[in-house]
Short mmCIF file of C-alpha atoms and ligand atoms in Angstrom, two decimals:
data_model
loop_
_atom_site.label_atom_id
_atom_site.label_comp_id
_atom_site.label_asym_id
_atom_site.label_seq_id
_atom_site.Cartn_x
_atom_site.Cartn_y
_atom_site.Cartn_z
CA MET A 1 38.56 -56.56 7.74
CA LYS A 2 40.54 -53.45 8.35
CA TRP A 3 39.50 -50.06 7.10
CA GLY A 4 41.02 -46.62 7.56
CA ILE A 5 40.94 -43.02 6.51
CA ILE A 6 43.39 -40.18 6.92
CA ALA A 7 43.28 -36.53 5.80
CA THR A 8 45.23 -33.29 5.95
CA TRP A 9 44.06 -30.64 8.42
CA ARG A 10 41.46 -30.49 11.23
CA MET A 11 38.81 -29.25 8.71
CA ALA A 12 38.34 -32.93 7.68
CA LEU A 13 37.17 -34.05 11.12
CA GLU A 14 33.45 -33.79 10.61
CA GLY A 15 33.48 -35.49 7.26
CA ILE A 16 35.76 -38.25 8.45
CA THR A 17 33.60 -38.80 11.58
CA GLU A 18 30.54 -39.17 9.39
CA VAL A 19 31.97 -41.63 6.90
CA SER A 20 33.86 -43.69 9.50
CA ARG A 21 30.60 -45.17 10.77
CA ASP A 22 29.73 -46.19 7.17
CA LEU A 23 33.16 -47.49 6.29
CA GLU A 24 32.81 -49.85 9.20
CA LYS A 25 29.56 -51.07 7.66
CA GLY A 26 30.93 -51.53 4.09
CA LEU A 27 30.91 -48.03 2.46
CA SER A 28 33.30 -48.07 -0.49
CA ALA A 29 36.57 -46.13 -0.29
CA ALA A 30 35.46 -44.08 -3.31
CA ASP A 31 32.18 -42.96 -1.77
CA ALA A 32 33.89 -42.29 1.53
CA ILE A 33 36.38 -39.89 -0.14
CA GLU A 34 33.64 -38.08 -2.02
CA LYS A 35 31.30 -37.73 0.91
CA ALA A 36 33.99 -36.61 3.35
CA ILE A 37 35.53 -34.10 1.00
CA MET A 38 32.10 -32.69 0.09
CA ALA A 39 31.58 -31.93 3.79
CA VAL A 40 34.73 -29.75 3.68
CA GLU A 41 33.76 -28.13 0.34
CA ASP A 42 30.30 -27.26 1.57
CA TYR A 43 31.44 -25.62 4.82
CA PRO A 44 31.58 -21.91 4.17
CA PHE A 45 34.18 -20.95 6.82
CA TYR A 46 37.14 -22.92 5.50
CA LYS A 47 39.09 -20.46 3.47
CA SER A 48 41.08 -22.79 1.32
CA VAL A 49 38.59 -25.34 -0.03
CA GLY A 50 35.26 -25.12 -1.90
CA TYR A 51 32.60 -22.60 -0.90
CA GLY A 52 34.25 -19.79 0.96
CA GLY A 53 37.66 -20.52 -0.56
CA LEU A 54 39.74 -17.41 -1.10
CA PRO A 55 39.93 -15.98 -4.59
CA ASN A 56 42.61 -15.31 -7.18
CA GLU A 57 44.03 -11.82 -7.86
CA ASN A 58 41.00 -11.06 -10.00
CA CYS A 59 38.68 -11.95 -7.08
CA GLU A 60 37.48 -15.14 -8.73
CA VAL A 61 37.36 -18.48 -6.93
CA GLU A 62 39.08 -21.10 -9.10
CA LEU A 63 39.00 -24.57 -7.68
CA ASP A 64 41.25 -27.60 -8.27
CA SER A 65 40.39 -31.17 -7.35
CA ALA A 66 41.28 -34.80 -8.04
CA PHE A 67 40.16 -38.31 -7.34
CA MET A 68 42.08 -41.57 -7.88
CA ASP A 69 40.97 -45.20 -7.69
CA GLY A 70 43.75 -47.38 -6.32
CA ASP A 71 42.37 -50.58 -7.91
CA THR A 72 42.33 -49.42 -11.51
CA LEU A 73 44.76 -46.41 -11.18
CA SER A 74 42.09 -44.32 -12.93
CA PHE A 75 42.10 -40.69 -11.96
CA GLY A 76 40.02 -37.64 -12.70
CA ALA A 77 41.20 -34.11 -12.13
CA ILE A 78 40.00 -30.56 -12.70
CA GLY A 79 41.84 -27.22 -12.55
CA GLY A 80 40.60 -23.74 -12.25
CA ILE A 81 36.88 -24.63 -12.31
CA ARG A 82 34.50 -21.82 -11.33
CA ASP A 83 30.98 -21.81 -9.95
CA PHE A 84 30.42 -25.53 -9.32
CA LYS A 85 29.45 -26.67 -5.86
CA ASN A 86 31.47 -29.82 -5.44
CA PRO A 87 34.70 -30.15 -7.42
CA ILE A 88 35.48 -33.52 -5.85
CA SER A 89 32.28 -35.04 -7.45
CA VAL A 90 33.31 -33.67 -10.89
CA ALA A 91 36.80 -35.15 -10.45
CA LYS A 92 35.37 -38.52 -9.36
CA LYS A 93 33.10 -38.64 -12.41
CA LEU A 94 36.01 -37.74 -14.67
CA SER A 95 37.93 -40.73 -13.33
CA GLU A 96 35.49 -42.92 -15.23
CA GLU A 97 36.71 -41.45 -18.57
CA ARG A 98 39.35 -43.33 -20.49
CA PHE A 99 40.47 -40.10 -22.23
CA ASN A 100 40.24 -36.39 -21.33
CA SER A 101 40.23 -37.16 -17.59
CA PHE A 102 42.14 -33.99 -16.57
CA LEU A 103 40.23 -30.85 -17.61
CA VAL A 104 40.84 -27.24 -16.78
CA GLY A 105 38.92 -23.94 -16.91
CA ILE A 106 36.07 -23.74 -19.47
CA GLY A 107 36.58 -27.36 -20.50
CA ALA A 108 36.07 -28.51 -16.92
CA GLU A 109 33.02 -26.26 -16.55
CA GLU A 110 31.45 -27.57 -19.77
CA TYR A 111 32.00 -31.12 -18.60
CA ALA A 112 30.46 -30.41 -15.19
CA HIS A 113 27.48 -28.63 -16.83
CA LYS A 114 26.87 -31.46 -19.36
CA ASN A 115 27.00 -34.02 -16.57
CA GLY A 116 24.43 -32.15 -14.45
CA PHE A 117 26.61 -31.04 -11.57
CA GLU A 118 25.17 -28.34 -9.34
CA ARG A 119 26.27 -24.76 -9.98
CA LYS A 120 26.93 -22.31 -7.19
CA ASN A 121 28.56 -18.95 -6.78
CA MET A 122 31.48 -19.97 -4.63
CA LEU A 123 32.60 -16.44 -3.62
CA THR A 124 31.33 -15.46 -0.18
CA ASP A 125 31.09 -11.95 1.31
CA LYS A 126 33.74 -12.99 3.83
CA ALA A 127 36.10 -14.04 1.04
CA ILE A 128 35.56 -10.63 -0.65
CA LYS A 129 36.47 -8.93 2.64
CA TYR A 130 39.67 -11.01 2.90
CA TYR A 131 40.49 -10.11 -0.66
CA ASN A 132 39.96 -6.39 -0.13
CA ASP A 133 42.00 -6.37 3.06
CA ARG A 134 44.86 -8.32 1.37
CA VAL A 135 44.88 -6.00 -1.69
CA LYS A 136 45.22 -3.00 0.66
CA GLU A 137 47.88 -4.69 2.81
CA THR A 138 49.89 -5.87 -0.21
CA LEU A 139 49.90 -2.48 -1.80
CA GLU A 140 50.59 -0.58 1.44
CA LYS A 141 53.29 -2.84 2.79
CA GLY A 142 54.71 -4.27 -0.45
CA LEU A 143 54.14 -7.81 0.86
CA SER A 144 54.16 -10.93 -1.20
CA PRO A 145 50.52 -12.10 -1.25
CA TYR A 146 51.51 -15.75 -1.11
CA GLU A 147 51.69 -17.92 1.98
CA GLY A 148 51.36 -21.68 2.56
CA HIS A 149 48.16 -23.39 1.65
CA ASP A 150 45.74 -25.76 3.38
CA THR A 151 44.42 -28.26 0.84
CA VAL A 152 42.20 -31.08 1.97
CA GLY A 153 43.79 -34.38 0.84
CA MET A 154 42.31 -37.67 1.95
CA ILE A 155 43.13 -41.37 1.57
CA SER A 156 40.70 -44.20 2.40
CA LEU A 157 40.90 -47.97 2.67
CA ASP A 158 37.61 -49.91 2.66
CA ILE A 159 36.82 -53.34 4.11
CA LYS A 160 37.25 -54.91 0.69
CA GLY A 161 40.83 -53.64 0.51
CA LYS A 162 40.21 -50.97 -2.05
CA MET A 163 41.95 -47.63 -1.63
CA CYS A 164 41.15 -44.19 -3.07
CA VAL A 165 42.52 -40.67 -2.65
CA GLY A 166 40.97 -37.28 -3.24
CA THR A 167 42.01 -33.63 -3.03
CA SER A 168 40.17 -30.33 -3.16
CA THR A 169 41.44 -26.77 -2.91
CA SER A 170 40.97 -23.17 -3.89
CA GLY A 171 44.72 -22.98 -4.39
CA LEU A 172 46.89 -20.05 -3.41
CA PHE A 173 45.04 -16.98 -2.26
CA MET A 174 45.70 -14.17 -4.81
CA LYS A 175 47.14 -16.63 -7.35
CA LYS A 176 47.30 -15.57 -11.00
CA ARG A 177 44.23 -16.44 -13.02
CA GLY A 178 44.76 -19.93 -14.43
CA ARG A 179 47.48 -20.96 -11.87
CA ILE A 180 47.18 -24.63 -10.94
CA GLY A 181 49.04 -26.17 -7.99
CA ASP A 182 49.86 -29.76 -7.10
CA SER A 183 46.43 -30.82 -5.91
CA PRO A 184 45.06 -32.02 -9.28
CA VAL A 185 48.40 -33.30 -10.51
CA ALA A 186 48.84 -37.10 -10.17
CA GLY A 187 51.99 -38.05 -8.35
CA SER A 188 52.39 -34.62 -6.76
CA GLY A 189 49.16 -33.79 -4.88
CA PHE A 190 47.95 -37.37 -4.68
CA TYR A 191 48.67 -40.98 -5.66
CA VAL A 192 47.19 -44.35 -4.65
CA ASP A 193 47.71 -47.97 -5.52
CA SER A 194 45.54 -50.45 -3.62
CA GLU A 195 48.34 -53.04 -3.82
CA ILE A 196 50.61 -50.66 -1.87
CA GLY A 197 49.03 -47.55 -0.34
CA GLY A 198 48.31 -43.87 -1.01
CA ALA A 199 49.67 -40.44 -0.17
CA THR A 200 48.47 -36.88 -0.51
CA ALA A 201 50.13 -33.47 0.08
CA THR A 202 49.37 -29.92 1.18
CA GLY A 203 51.49 -26.82 1.15
CA LEU A 204 53.08 -24.79 -1.62
CA GLY A 205 52.14 -26.52 -4.86
CA GLU A 206 55.05 -25.07 -6.88
CA ASP A 207 57.49 -26.83 -4.49
CA LEU A 208 55.50 -30.02 -3.93
CA MET A 209 55.47 -30.61 -7.68
CA LYS A 210 59.30 -30.35 -7.78
CA GLY A 211 59.48 -33.63 -5.86
CA CYS A 212 56.41 -35.54 -7.20
CA ILE A 213 56.08 -36.15 -3.47
CA SER A 214 52.93 -38.33 -3.30
CA TYR A 215 54.31 -40.80 -5.86
CA GLU A 216 57.67 -40.78 -4.04
CA ILE A 217 55.97 -41.83 -0.79
CA VAL A 218 54.03 -44.66 -2.44
CA ARG A 219 57.24 -45.77 -4.12
CA LEU A 220 58.99 -45.92 -0.81
CA MET A 221 56.11 -47.91 0.71
CA ALA A 222 56.37 -50.33 -2.25
CA GLU A 223 60.03 -50.84 -1.31
CA GLY A 224 58.96 -51.90 2.14
CA CYS A 225 58.99 -48.68 4.20
CA HIS A 226 56.40 -48.26 6.87
CA PRO A 227 54.17 -45.23 5.90
CA GLN A 228 55.79 -43.11 8.67
CA GLU A 229 59.26 -43.82 7.36
CA ALA A 230 58.19 -43.18 3.77
CA ALA A 231 56.61 -39.84 4.70
CA ASP A 232 59.58 -38.70 6.80
CA ARG A 233 62.11 -39.70 4.17
CA ALA A 234 60.26 -38.10 1.23
CA VAL A 235 59.59 -34.79 3.02
CA GLU A 236 63.11 -34.45 4.43
CA LYS A 237 64.70 -35.31 1.05
CA LEU A 238 62.60 -32.75 -0.89
CA ASN A 239 63.03 -30.12 1.88
CA GLN A 240 66.83 -30.51 1.90
CA LYS A 241 67.03 -30.59 -1.94
CA LEU A 242 65.05 -27.32 -2.18
CA ILE A 243 67.13 -25.65 0.46
CA LYS A 244 70.39 -26.77 -1.23
CA ARG A 245 69.34 -25.80 -4.78
CA ARG A 246 67.14 -22.79 -4.18
CA GLY A 247 68.01 -21.45 -0.69
CA LYS A 248 64.61 -22.29 0.83
CA ALA A 249 61.68 -24.63 0.72
CA GLY A 250 57.97 -23.82 0.76
CA ASP A 251 55.56 -25.56 3.10
CA ILE A 252 55.48 -29.33 2.56
CA SER A 253 53.07 -31.59 4.59
CA VAL A 254 51.87 -35.08 3.75
CA VAL A 255 49.73 -37.90 5.03
CA CYS A 256 49.80 -41.49 3.80
CA MET A 257 48.36 -44.90 4.52
CA ASN A 258 49.29 -48.37 3.33
CA ASN A 259 46.87 -51.17 2.39
CA LYS A 260 47.12 -52.61 5.93
CA GLY A 261 45.70 -49.38 7.36
CA GLU A 262 49.05 -48.31 8.83
CA TRP A 263 49.59 -44.61 8.38
CA GLY A 264 52.12 -41.82 8.52
CA ALA A 265 52.42 -38.03 8.41
CA ALA A 266 55.34 -35.66 7.91
CA THR A 267 55.92 -31.95 7.57
CA ASN A 268 58.65 -29.32 7.26
CA ILE A 269 56.65 -26.73 9.23
CA ASP A 270 55.89 -26.21 12.92
CA SER A 271 52.13 -26.39 12.84
CA PHE A 272 50.60 -29.05 10.63
CA ASN A 273 47.58 -31.10 11.77
CA PHE A 274 45.73 -34.07 10.38
CA VAL A 275 42.80 -36.40 11.10
CA VAL A 276 42.86 -40.19 11.12
CA ALA A 277 40.30 -42.92 11.85
CA GLY A 278 40.27 -46.70 11.46
CA LYS A 279 38.91 -49.99 12.65
CA ASP A 280 40.77 -49.69 15.94
CA GLN A 281 40.93 -45.95 16.07
CA LYS A 282 38.19 -43.39 16.74
CA PRO A 283 38.49 -40.20 14.58
CA ALA A 284 41.28 -38.18 16.10
CA VAL A 285 43.09 -34.95 15.31
CA TYR A 286 46.89 -34.98 15.62
CA LEU A 287 49.18 -31.96 15.81
CA ALA A 288 52.50 -32.35 13.96
CA LYS A 289 55.64 -30.34 13.73
CA ASN A 290 59.12 -30.68 12.34
CA VAL A 291 61.84 -30.77 14.95
CA ASP A 292 65.43 -30.93 13.62
CA GLY A 293 64.47 -32.62 10.38
CA LYS A 294 62.07 -35.13 11.97
CA THR A 295 58.29 -35.00 12.30
CA ILE A 296 56.79 -35.47 15.73
CA TYR A 297 53.10 -35.51 16.48
CA GLN A 298 50.64 -36.07 19.30
CA PRO A 299 46.89 -36.07 19.73
CA ALA A 300 45.34 -32.59 19.83
CA THR A 301 44.51 -31.52 23.37
CA LYS A 302 40.96 -30.64 24.40
CA GLU A 303 42.20 -27.03 24.80
CA TRP A 304 43.43 -26.98 21.20
CA LEU A 305 40.23 -28.49 19.83
CA ASP A 306 38.09 -26.04 21.83
CA ALA A 307 40.17 -23.09 20.67
CA TYR A 308 39.82 -24.27 17.06
CA GLU A 309 36.03 -24.49 17.40
CA LYS A 310 35.87 -21.08 18.99
CA ARG A 311 37.88 -19.57 16.12
CA ILE A 312 35.46 -21.10 13.61
CA GLU A 313 32.44 -19.89 15.65
CA ASN A 314 33.89 -16.39 15.76
CA SER A 315 34.37 -16.37 12.02
CA ILE A 316 30.69 -17.27 11.65
CA GLU A 317 29.57 -14.13 13.51
N1 LIG B 401 48.82 -27.19 -2.44
C1 LIG B 401 47.81 -26.41 -3.11
C2 LIG B 401 48.27 -25.44 -4.01
O1 LIG B 401 49.47 -25.07 -4.01
O2 LIG B 401 47.48 -24.99 -4.81
#
């Protein structure tokens, strides 16, 4: 039987490599998503997810996460949770609830506490330094503090044909307290239906939500589009609509997979990357960019991968 897994950004490579071996042996799509996203959340030097994620304007790390089961369409989501180690595990647990499956702030924290999830101070010294530097820069230069955002979003297909999707993010650096982006919002940051396929997004949440982009991609796949065509069409349509109506579009990048393990990726920026693995494909990083309204991608070169690792090593010192 086929299996597959695809995720936004190079940061997912280690987690995907680990769970790939187990997916081959029968690991469920749900456990694969949780385990692989936990690996990203636990790694202290990724600045946009979990431990080490950059804080809001009050220097607090508020995390958003979601999990969806493509067989039952159940989803769990949390927004603005503080001081819990693995938001994806809380979201996955919430997906078992018939009611109250999307919780924010104190409600999410109470739920996590009652269900025994591990607490952790998620604000690192490095994140505090980034915060102090950005405050200074923003005040001195009058800059907008907001840029694009690198959320980890991941879709898996297991050998029984079940599909799941998960997301995890610290949201926009310097966001307002309580701001929630697309990542925990069903249809925008994620969507999956095992009878069709799944999609997940990264970029500027405020713009991604304007197009309910993940649902749109799954809808296009249901109409018969190959995942690549669905991703290209959905991203280009939203990008053009935002430019026409608002003068510009924020960062929009997506990955998707159908229930045959075929996949696609699309972006409106010039430096998106993603990771994919499957029955016939070893875990690989691809570099994607938008050229004249179309996404092109190629496997990352050894030079690119080495430079990435060096950057991460330097940030450890
Ligand atoms: N895409 C993540 C966010 O905007 O929070």
